[in-house]
C-alpha cells in the first residue's frame, strides 16, 4: 500500500504532467504529503523518490533545504511564532515567551500529548498586522498575550473533539 | 486574512479591486476584468513592450529593474520553449504587499502573466507562491481553474488562435528562493541554490528556455498599464519611476497597513500622515525603507527622502521592496542588527563561503555584543566582516546581510559603545546577560 492516499497520489500524477521533467512538482509534492501524514516519513520519501525517478538521497537533499519540511512528526497544531523585525518591534518575542510557558515546550518541541508543537519562525508576510503567529496554515494577527491564549484554547478544544 | 487600510492620498491602481470580491471571476469581469488581455491580443509584441516601457514600470520585488527592458531581452528567434515565472515567494522581512494582491485580485496576476507571455512569445506561465501562503495558493488554484473554464486560458484564448497555459506552484519555506535563479531551481524541484550569471534567465532560464521572472505586484500592474496607457501610469510618479506601488508600513507606527502611493511620495508624510505617526508620544529613530536588506535611514535622513528608485539610487542605496519598517527611539539598534543578522544566517544556503561563514560569524559576534560581551575592536570588526561579504557572495543574499549591518554600525556607533564593558543593554536593562563574555572575535 502506498504511504499516501490514492487521491493525493493521483493528484500528483496529474500535476507532474504539467512539467517537462519528473521532478518539477517535487517541492509541492513534499509539502502536500507532509500535510496528509503530519511529516515526511521514510516510506513517503521512498514513494516520492520512485515516482520522480530520483534516489531517496536526492529527495532528502531537497527536503533539508526547505524550512517548512520535517522528517519527524510535529504536533497536530504547529504554532509558528514570527519574531522577525516587524513582529519583534511589536512584541513578537513576548508572544513567543508566552507560548513557551503556556504550552510548556520550547523551540521545535512538541507537547507530550502531540497536540501542539512550537517553532520560532522568520518573516511570514504579516508585517503590517504584527505580531503574528501561523498555526498550521492559518494566520493569527495583531496579537496580544490574551488573544493568543484564546486562540490556543480554541485549538485545544478542537483537538479534543 | 489581511486587514485593509485606506488613506486619502492613495492612488488605487493595483489595489483598486481590493475588498470587492474580485477573486470571484464574475465580479472581476464586472470590474474591467480580462479587458486588458483582450486589448493586448490586438497589439503586436513590440507594441506591448513599448507600452510597458512608456509606463516606466520597474520591478516591484525590490531590484527596481525596468520591466519593459527585461522583457525586451528575451530572444525572438529561438526554438526553445519560453516561460513566464511569477515570483510570489514574498519573504523579505517587512514586506507583505503581494499577499493582499493574491488574496483580493488573483485574476489581475493571471492577466499580467498572459500579457507578458504575449509580449515575449511565451505560452506557459508559472505562478510560484511561498509555502506559508497556502490560503493564497488555494485562491490562485481556483482563479486559474475558473479562467480555464471561461476559455481565457488553454487553447485558442478569447478565440484569438493563441494558446496560453498558467500553472500554480508552491514553495516550502525558503527566503533565498525569492532570488530569481534560486526560484527557477526550486521550480525545477531542487534545492534553491542560485545559479551563476550570465547567462541571464531571459536567455537561459527554466529548463534552459528563455524566462521572464517578475514579481506579483509588477505583473498585477501590467493590465492597468495596458488599459490606461503607459504614459498615464508613468505620470503618477516622478520621471523614470513610473506609477504607484504598495508600501507596507509596519513597526512602531500608529496605522500600520498596506497603502498604494505614487512613487516619489515623501517618507516623512508617509510616516506622520498616512501612518499616523509614532505611538506613545515617542520619537522616530530609524526607518528601514524597503525590507530588511536595505540601508537603514536615520530619522533626519528619513524625513528628507522621497520614496522612488532614483532618490535612493543617487545615494548609492536602494528603495527596495516597499516594506517600510519604523523604529522608535526606544529601539536598541544593536539588538535590531542582531535580529536582522540572525535571519540572514538562518536563510543563507551555505553555497558560497563569504555568506555562509560571514553571516554566522556576524551573528555570533552580535549576540555576544548584545549580551554585554562586546570589545571595542568588535565594532570595527563587525563592519569589516560585513564589508567582506558585500559584493563577494554568489547571490544578493550576502549583500542583503551586509548592507543593513554596515549602515547600522556607521550611523549608531554610539549605541554599540553603550553596550561595552559588560554593561546591560541600555534599552532593556532588565534583559539578562545570558552568555558569559567571550574574549576574541568569534
XYZ file of C-alpha atoms in Angstrom:
603
model
C 0.000 0.000 0.000
C 1.270 3.435 -0.874
C 2.165 5.559 2.159
C -0.045 8.369 0.853
C -3.727 8.312 -0.114
C -4.689 7.247 -3.602
C -6.408 10.593 -4.135
C -3.252 12.540 -3.330
C -1.118 10.219 -5.423
C -3.468 10.664 -8.372
C -3.353 14.451 -7.936
C 0.466 14.307 -8.047
C 0.427 12.146 -11.182
C -1.775 14.695 -12.935
C 0.226 17.751 -11.831
C 3.550 16.128 -12.794
C 2.364 16.110 -16.411
C 2.495 19.935 -16.416
C 6.291 19.935 -16.060
C 8.933 18.970 -18.621
C 10.809 16.903 -16.006
C 9.569 14.309 -13.499
C 10.920 16.207 -10.515
C 9.352 19.584 -11.421
C 6.485 19.258 -8.953
C 8.658 17.746 -6.194
C 8.634 20.644 -3.717
C 4.820 20.980 -3.638
C 4.527 17.178 -3.513
C 6.662 17.091 -0.383
C 4.573 19.794 1.260
C 1.217 18.219 0.405
C 2.487 14.810 1.523
C 3.522 16.331 4.827
C 0.071 17.914 5.179
C -1.516 14.474 4.859
C 0.889 12.483 7.047
C 1.969 15.155 9.524
C 5.586 14.692 8.484
C 7.710 13.144 5.736
C 8.047 9.502 6.698
C 10.719 7.177 5.326
C 8.011 5.379 3.376
C 6.691 8.600 1.862
C 10.188 9.701 0.857
C 10.833 6.330 -0.807
C 7.489 6.576 -2.602
C 8.137 10.083 -3.936
C 11.659 9.069 -4.971
C 10.262 6.199 -7.051
C 7.589 8.448 -8.511
C 10.060 11.136 -9.590
C 12.781 8.643 -10.577
C 15.209 10.151 -8.095
C 17.219 8.450 -5.383
C 15.968 8.800 -1.820
C 19.119 10.749 -1.094
C 18.258 13.270 -3.799
C 14.793 13.726 -2.301
C 16.230 14.122 1.204
C 18.683 16.631 -0.193
C 15.737 18.758 -1.338
C 13.842 18.286 1.945
C 16.724 19.564 4.058
C 16.754 22.863 2.182
C 13.156 23.904 2.940
C 12.265 25.094 6.424
C 8.597 24.009 6.272
C 9.518 20.365 5.643
C 10.002 17.998 8.579
C 11.094 14.366 8.726
C 9.838 13.907 12.296
C 6.232 14.152 13.497
C 5.154 17.596 14.638
C 2.213 18.493 16.852
C -1.267 18.316 15.368
C -1.194 22.107 15.548
C 2.161 23.602 14.681
C 2.422 27.042 16.306
C 4.822 29.220 14.335
C 5.670 32.489 16.044
C 7.308 35.187 13.935
C 9.976 37.216 15.734
C 11.444 38.916 12.676
C 11.842 42.696 12.665
C 8.266 43.926 12.220
C 6.911 41.390 14.701
C 9.816 41.913 17.127
C 9.107 45.660 17.238
C 5.507 44.943 18.230
C 6.105 42.261 20.843
C 6.706 39.073 18.842
C 9.330 37.868 21.297
C 6.929 38.320 24.214
C 4.326 36.280 22.291
C 6.933 33.546 21.803
C 7.835 33.536 25.508
C 4.153 33.433 26.377
C 3.556 30.453 24.060
C 6.558 28.669 25.544
C 5.242 28.973 29.096
C 1.616 28.346 28.143
C 2.438 25.201 26.168
C 5.362 24.148 28.360
C 7.582 23.497 25.356
C 10.448 25.247 23.605
C 11.501 25.944 20.032
C 10.898 22.914 17.765
C 9.427 20.869 20.622
C 6.105 19.017 20.794
C 3.742 18.657 23.757
C 3.563 15.188 25.349
C 0.023 14.644 24.031
C 1.125 15.587 20.498
C -1.424 18.409 20.235
C 0.961 21.336 19.853
C 4.441 21.958 18.575
C 6.198 25.315 18.683
C 8.634 26.996 16.352
C 10.163 30.459 16.199
C 9.973 31.355 12.517
C 11.249 34.008 10.150
C 9.061 36.586 8.378
C 5.670 35.129 7.400
C 4.474 38.206 5.493
C 2.206 39.610 8.182
C 4.381 42.668 8.892
C 1.609 45.265 8.777
C -0.528 43.094 11.074
C 2.193 42.251 13.585
C 2.759 40.493 15.864
C 1.610 37.394 14.055
C 1.516 33.649 14.520
C 0.738 30.973 11.983
C -0.884 27.796 13.268
C -0.539 25.226 10.515
C -1.560 27.457 7.597
C -3.868 29.840 9.477
C -2.705 33.375 10.211
C -3.460 34.964 13.589
C -2.554 38.643 13.581
C -2.420 41.804 15.701
C -1.874 39.531 18.682
C -1.643 40.167 22.402
C -0.975 37.562 25.096
C -4.730 37.484 25.824
C -5.581 36.960 22.147
C -3.093 34.133 21.631
C -4.406 32.479 24.836
C -7.892 32.407 23.337
C -6.574 31.108 20.011
C -4.617 28.295 21.667
C -7.617 27.376 23.819
C -9.758 27.099 20.688
C -7.260 24.730 19.086
C -7.014 22.737 22.294
C -10.763 22.170 22.427
C -10.795 21.386 18.694
C -8.177 18.689 19.318
C -10.430 17.040 21.908
C -13.406 16.787 19.571
C -6.988 37.493 6.164
C -5.038 40.686 5.946
C -6.964 43.761 7.142
C -7.339 46.563 4.611
C -6.488 50.172 5.361
C -7.039 53.390 3.469
C -5.792 56.969 3.215
C -6.946 59.902 1.034
C -3.503 60.272 -0.571
C -3.683 56.801 -2.020
C -3.962 56.371 -5.783
C -5.580 52.994 -6.153
C -4.426 51.269 -9.284
C -3.152 47.829 -8.273
C -5.305 47.921 -5.146
C -8.462 49.277 -6.798
C -10.277 45.946 -6.594
C -9.217 45.153 -3.004
C -12.155 44.318 -0.786
C -14.599 43.977 -3.688
C -14.634 40.224 -4.056
C -12.654 40.250 -7.309
C -11.164 36.840 -6.545
C -14.502 35.631 -7.965
C -14.227 35.716 -11.727
C -17.743 37.114 -12.318
C -17.033 40.053 -10.011
C -13.642 40.552 -11.623
C -15.276 40.726 -15.050
C -17.661 43.447 -13.816
C -14.617 45.447 -12.662
C -12.971 45.652 -16.117
C -11.500 42.205 -15.683
C -9.830 40.477 -18.664
C -10.256 43.601 -20.816
C -6.523 44.333 -20.818
C -5.581 40.926 -22.159
C -8.157 41.270 -24.941
C -6.657 44.629 -25.845
C -3.159 43.115 -25.740
C -4.274 40.381 -28.128
C -4.869 43.087 -30.741
C -1.393 44.569 -30.214
C 1.951 43.409 -31.582
C 4.513 42.113 -29.106
C 6.635 45.213 -29.708
C 3.659 47.467 -29.008
C 3.042 45.728 -25.682
C 6.694 46.054 -24.674
C 6.751 49.708 -25.741
C 3.630 50.459 -23.714
C 5.239 48.897 -20.634
C 8.470 50.778 -21.318
C 6.483 54.025 -21.572
C 4.940 53.318 -18.158
C 8.395 53.382 -16.530
C 7.287 50.340 -14.526
C 10.196 48.992 -12.515
C 10.395 45.659 -10.734
C 8.388 45.721 -7.537
C 10.247 42.821 -5.932
C 12.993 45.147 -4.788
C 15.627 45.399 -7.501
C 13.694 48.017 -9.482
C 14.804 46.821 -12.904
C 12.749 48.341 -15.773
C 10.137 45.719 -16.676
C 9.775 46.600 -20.361
C 13.538 46.363 -20.821
C 13.622 42.987 -19.058
C 11.008 41.686 -21.486
C 12.921 43.028 -24.479
C 15.957 40.877 -23.566
C 14.111 37.678 -24.452
C 15.408 36.439 -27.816
C 12.773 36.391 -30.532
C 14.400 33.813 -32.793
C 14.611 30.770 -30.570
C 13.065 27.350 -30.895
C 13.220 26.733 -27.144
C 10.094 26.934 -25.006
C 9.826 30.286 -23.231
C 8.383 30.784 -19.777
C 6.867 33.488 -17.605
C 7.569 32.953 -13.918
C 5.707 34.911 -11.274
C 7.739 35.471 -8.148
C 5.290 35.152 -5.277
C 7.904 33.983 -2.783
C 7.374 37.168 -0.786
C 9.702 36.735 2.209
C 11.675 39.956 2.602
C 11.213 40.973 6.246
C 8.868 43.957 6.393
C 7.132 43.089 3.121
C 3.514 41.934 2.954
C 2.149 43.525 -0.225
C 1.864 40.561 -2.581
C -0.404 38.926 -0.027
C -3.343 41.332 -0.491
C -2.879 41.229 -4.288
C -3.067 37.437 -4.405
C -5.928 37.452 -1.928
C -8.087 40.158 -3.463
C -7.104 40.261 -7.129
C -5.602 36.951 -8.320
C -7.028 37.329 -11.818
C -5.032 40.544 -12.327
C -1.890 38.460 -11.824
C -3.121 35.851 -14.324
C -3.888 38.626 -16.795
C -0.426 40.098 -16.267
C 1.152 36.703 -16.940
C -0.758 36.267 -20.206
C 0.178 39.776 -21.371
C 3.844 39.149 -20.514
C 3.587 35.906 -22.479
C 2.139 37.724 -25.496
C 4.950 40.286 -25.264
C 7.804 37.785 -25.307
C 6.235 34.873 -27.167
C 5.858 32.501 -24.211
C 2.986 30.047 -23.992
C 3.321 28.927 -20.384
C 3.386 30.822 -17.116
C 4.074 29.536 -13.616
C 2.778 31.283 -10.514
C 5.126 30.415 -7.643
C 3.662 31.244 -4.226
C 5.556 30.723 -0.975
C 4.531 27.662 1.015
C 3.346 29.634 4.034
C 0.709 31.353 1.864
C -1.390 28.191 1.459
C -4.705 30.052 1.501
C -3.422 32.160 -1.389
C -2.310 29.055 -3.287
C -5.906 27.820 -2.919
C -7.306 31.154 -4.128
C -4.918 31.107 -7.116
C -5.781 27.473 -7.955
C -9.463 28.371 -8.096
C -8.807 31.529 -10.132
C -6.771 29.570 -12.682
C -9.438 26.857 -12.913
C -12.158 29.495 -13.393
C -10.128 31.196 -16.142
C -9.742 27.858 -17.945
C -13.477 27.211 -17.615
C -14.184 30.545 -19.323
C -11.734 29.840 -22.150
C -9.389 32.638 -21.045
C -6.609 30.084 -20.616
C -5.752 26.981 -22.607
C -6.192 26.576 -26.338
C -7.301 29.470 -28.517
C -7.733 32.029 -25.723
C -10.542 34.517 -26.366
C -10.851 32.944 -29.821
C -7.548 34.546 -30.801
C -5.966 31.377 -32.151
C -3.283 31.716 -29.482
C -2.686 29.249 -26.662
C -1.611 30.090 -23.156
C -1.356 27.974 -20.016
C -0.903 29.116 -16.419
C 0.218 26.677 -13.717
C 0.297 27.183 -9.961
C 3.236 26.096 -7.847
C 4.186 26.433 -4.195
C 7.410 26.681 -2.246
C 8.081 25.109 1.144
C 9.825 27.771 3.206
C 12.920 29.487 1.857
C 13.724 33.200 1.705
C 16.507 32.674 -0.789
C 14.101 31.275 -3.361
C 12.942 34.862 -3.866
C 16.215 35.371 -5.753
C 15.348 34.692 -9.382
C 17.845 31.961 -10.217
C 17.152 30.140 -6.936
C 13.449 30.458 -7.743
C 13.997 28.597 -11.018
C 15.932 25.848 -9.248
C 13.087 25.451 -6.762
C 10.504 25.309 -9.553
C 12.557 22.572 -11.178
C 12.227 20.531 -7.970
C 15.634 21.195 -6.487
C 17.274 22.947 -3.570
C 17.071 26.692 -4.123
C 20.761 27.217 -4.783
C 21.327 30.251 -7.011
C 22.832 29.924 -10.488
C 25.833 31.778 -11.816
C 25.006 34.586 -14.241
C 25.453 35.227 -17.122
C 23.624 33.644 -18.824
C 20.671 35.620 -17.523
C 17.228 33.998 -17.200
C 15.906 35.980 -20.174
C 18.264 33.892 -22.335
C 18.744 30.656 -20.363
C 16.162 30.155 -17.650
C 13.716 27.425 -16.677
C 14.766 24.089 -18.189
C 17.176 26.045 -20.377
C 14.458 28.132 -22.030
C 14.256 31.953 -22.042
C 12.377 33.003 -18.912
C 10.887 36.264 -17.706
C 10.698 36.463 -13.919
C 8.545 39.212 -12.470
C 7.208 39.983 -9.029
C 3.462 39.561 -8.313
C 2.901 43.314 -7.987
C 4.830 44.056 -11.176
C 2.619 41.726 -13.197
C -0.549 42.898 -11.432
C 0.330 46.444 -12.583
C 0.612 45.410 -16.233
C -3.123 45.035 -17.093
C -3.768 48.539 -15.728
C -0.916 49.925 -17.827
C -2.308 48.291 -20.968
C -5.786 49.689 -20.269
C -4.891 53.236 -19.175
C -1.802 53.594 -21.378
C 1.808 53.599 -20.261
C 2.140 57.369 -20.171
C -0.768 57.830 -17.776
C 0.711 55.291 -15.370
C 4.150 56.899 -15.658
C 2.666 60.309 -14.819
C 1.665 59.149 -11.316
C 5.357 59.054 -10.368
C 8.454 61.180 -10.961
C 10.474 60.733 -14.200
C 11.838 57.193 -14.740
C 9.903 55.954 -11.706
C 6.509 55.209 -13.122
C 3.295 54.754 -11.276
C 2.210 53.784 -7.852
C 3.315 50.972 -5.618
C 2.171 49.245 -2.489
C 4.021 50.336 0.629
C 3.726 48.155 3.729
C 4.002 50.245 6.865
C 4.987 48.275 9.935
C 6.812 48.538 13.248
C 6.336 51.497 15.599
C 3.576 53.250 13.715
C 0.013 54.139 14.683
C -1.666 52.928 11.498
C 0.299 50.030 10.057
C -1.043 48.718 6.775
C -0.545 48.363 3.045
C -1.041 51.655 1.202
C -0.811 52.352 -2.529
C 1.023 55.624 -3.031
C 2.718 57.256 -6.002
C 6.460 56.731 -6.327
C 8.327 59.741 -5.036
C 5.940 60.139 -2.069
C 7.708 61.891 0.829
C 8.694 59.397 3.520
C 8.034 61.956 6.247
C 4.423 62.280 5.117
C 4.148 58.516 4.835
C 5.155 58.140 8.472
C 3.318 61.041 10.099
C 0.283 61.474 7.876
C -0.506 58.143 6.206
C 0.849 56.082 9.090
C -0.448 58.400 11.793
C 2.944 58.917 13.440
C 4.808 57.094 16.194
C 2.796 55.600 19.088
C 3.024 56.637 22.762
C 4.499 60.069 22.022
C 7.863 58.582 21.190
C 10.244 59.920 18.574
C 11.457 58.436 15.334
C 14.876 56.828 15.472
C 15.294 54.900 12.243
C 13.499 53.672 9.124
C 14.091 50.525 7.116
C 12.894 51.890 3.759
C 12.254 48.745 1.728
C 12.698 45.438 3.513
C 15.470 44.307 5.837
C 18.142 44.245 3.143
C 18.107 47.998 2.512
C 20.330 50.673 4.075
C 18.773 51.802 7.354
C 17.963 55.523 7.467
C 18.314 57.817 10.487
C 15.298 59.952 11.429
C 16.945 63.018 9.867
C 17.624 61.186 6.604
C 14.171 59.626 6.529
C 12.443 62.968 6.891
C 14.091 64.197 3.697
C 13.676 61.120 1.491
C 11.335 60.675 -1.449
C 10.223 57.116 -1.992
C 11.378 56.450 -5.529
C 14.161 54.344 -7.009
C 16.343 57.213 -8.206
C 16.250 59.247 -4.969
C 17.780 56.217 -3.260
C 20.000 55.321 -6.217
C 21.646 58.759 -6.086
C 22.820 57.932 -2.561
C 24.102 54.525 -3.620
C 21.199 52.974 -1.718
C 18.048 51.050 -2.592
C 14.330 51.748 -2.397
C 13.788 48.009 -2.004
C 10.595 46.013 -1.723
C 8.095 48.507 -0.315
C 8.444 47.195 3.240
C 8.779 50.356 5.340
C 9.641 49.497 8.938
C 9.526 52.277 11.524
C 11.740 52.184 14.629
C 11.124 54.477 17.600
C 13.681 55.977 19.976
C 13.361 53.094 22.445
C 14.684 50.564 19.934
C 18.127 49.097 20.525
C 19.975 49.218 17.218
C 22.444 46.535 18.325
C 19.574 44.189 19.029
C 17.989 45.176 15.724
C 21.222 44.456 13.837
C 21.434 41.113 15.635
C 17.859 40.121 14.722
C 18.468 41.029 11.082
C 21.697 39.006 11.020
C 20.043 36.047 12.752
C 17.588 35.992 9.853
C 20.224 36.051 7.122
C 22.330 33.444 8.901
C 19.256 31.191 9.042
C 18.437 31.749 5.391
C 21.943 31.518 3.927
C 22.030 28.390 1.790
C 25.683 27.706 2.534
C 26.667 27.519 -1.109
C 29.283 30.279 -1.022
C 31.766 30.906 1.759
C 31.519 34.706 2.265
C 27.794 34.479 3.004
C 27.786 31.181 4.911
C 30.741 31.994 7.173
C 30.227 35.739 7.262
C 26.614 35.679 8.437
C 27.411 33.014 11.039
C 30.384 34.896 12.390
C 28.453 38.165 12.472
C 25.536 36.552 14.279
C 27.858 35.141 16.931
C 29.693 38.439 17.371
C 26.482 40.481 17.558
C 24.943 38.010 20.014
C 27.951 38.271 22.290
C 28.000 42.038 21.866
C 24.355 42.500 22.744
C 24.792 40.236 25.747
C 27.417 42.539 27.210
C 30.488 40.690 25.993
C 31.479 43.232 23.369
C 35.002 44.519 22.940
C 35.829 47.869 21.397
C 37.606 46.222 18.484
C 34.452 44.216 17.701
C 32.710 47.342 16.429
C 35.141 47.783 13.565
C 35.321 44.043 13.121
C 31.554 43.797 12.573
C 31.809 46.370 9.815
C 34.925 44.707 8.389
C 33.197 41.317 8.235
C 30.116 42.794 6.591
C 32.279 44.551 4.015
C 33.980 41.232 3.385
C 30.649 39.756 2.302
C 29.497 42.749 0.259
C 29.961 42.148 -3.454
C 31.665 38.816 -2.854
C 28.742 36.451 -2.423
C 27.282 34.236 -5.133
C 23.813 35.802 -4.923
C 22.438 39.013 -3.384
C 21.626 37.349 -0.044
C 25.127 38.100 1.185
C 24.815 41.745 0.181
C 21.420 41.871 1.862
C 23.017 40.785 5.133
C 25.939 43.183 4.824
C 24.102 46.368 3.836
C 21.918 46.963 6.920
C 24.792 45.907 9.191
C 27.229 48.400 7.692
C 24.689 51.219 7.869
C 23.808 50.454 11.498
C 27.473 50.399 12.601
C 28.157 53.625 10.710
C 25.132 55.518 11.994
C 24.646 54.137 15.519
C 28.210 53.500 16.652
C 27.390 55.226 19.939
C 24.847 52.517 20.736
C 27.474 49.837 20.245
C 29.734 51.756 22.621
C 26.956 51.886 25.229
C 26.982 48.081 25.324
C 30.720 47.837 26.038
C 32.408 46.595 29.213
C 29.708 44.180 30.238
C 27.044 46.859 30.575
C 23.472 45.684 30.130
C 21.534 46.796 27.067
C 20.658 50.471 27.717
C 17.222 49.992 26.164
C 16.376 46.867 28.113
C 18.390 46.879 31.361
C 16.237 44.044 32.720
C 17.365 41.722 29.932
C 19.559 39.021 31.353
C 23.034 38.617 30.021
C 22.613 35.017 29.013
C 26.094 34.198 27.830
C 29.372 34.920 29.557
C 31.596 37.347 27.722
C 33.954 35.577 25.374
C 37.325 37.053 24.582
C 38.242 37.139 20.912
C 36.439 37.953 17.743
C 34.404 34.793 17.369
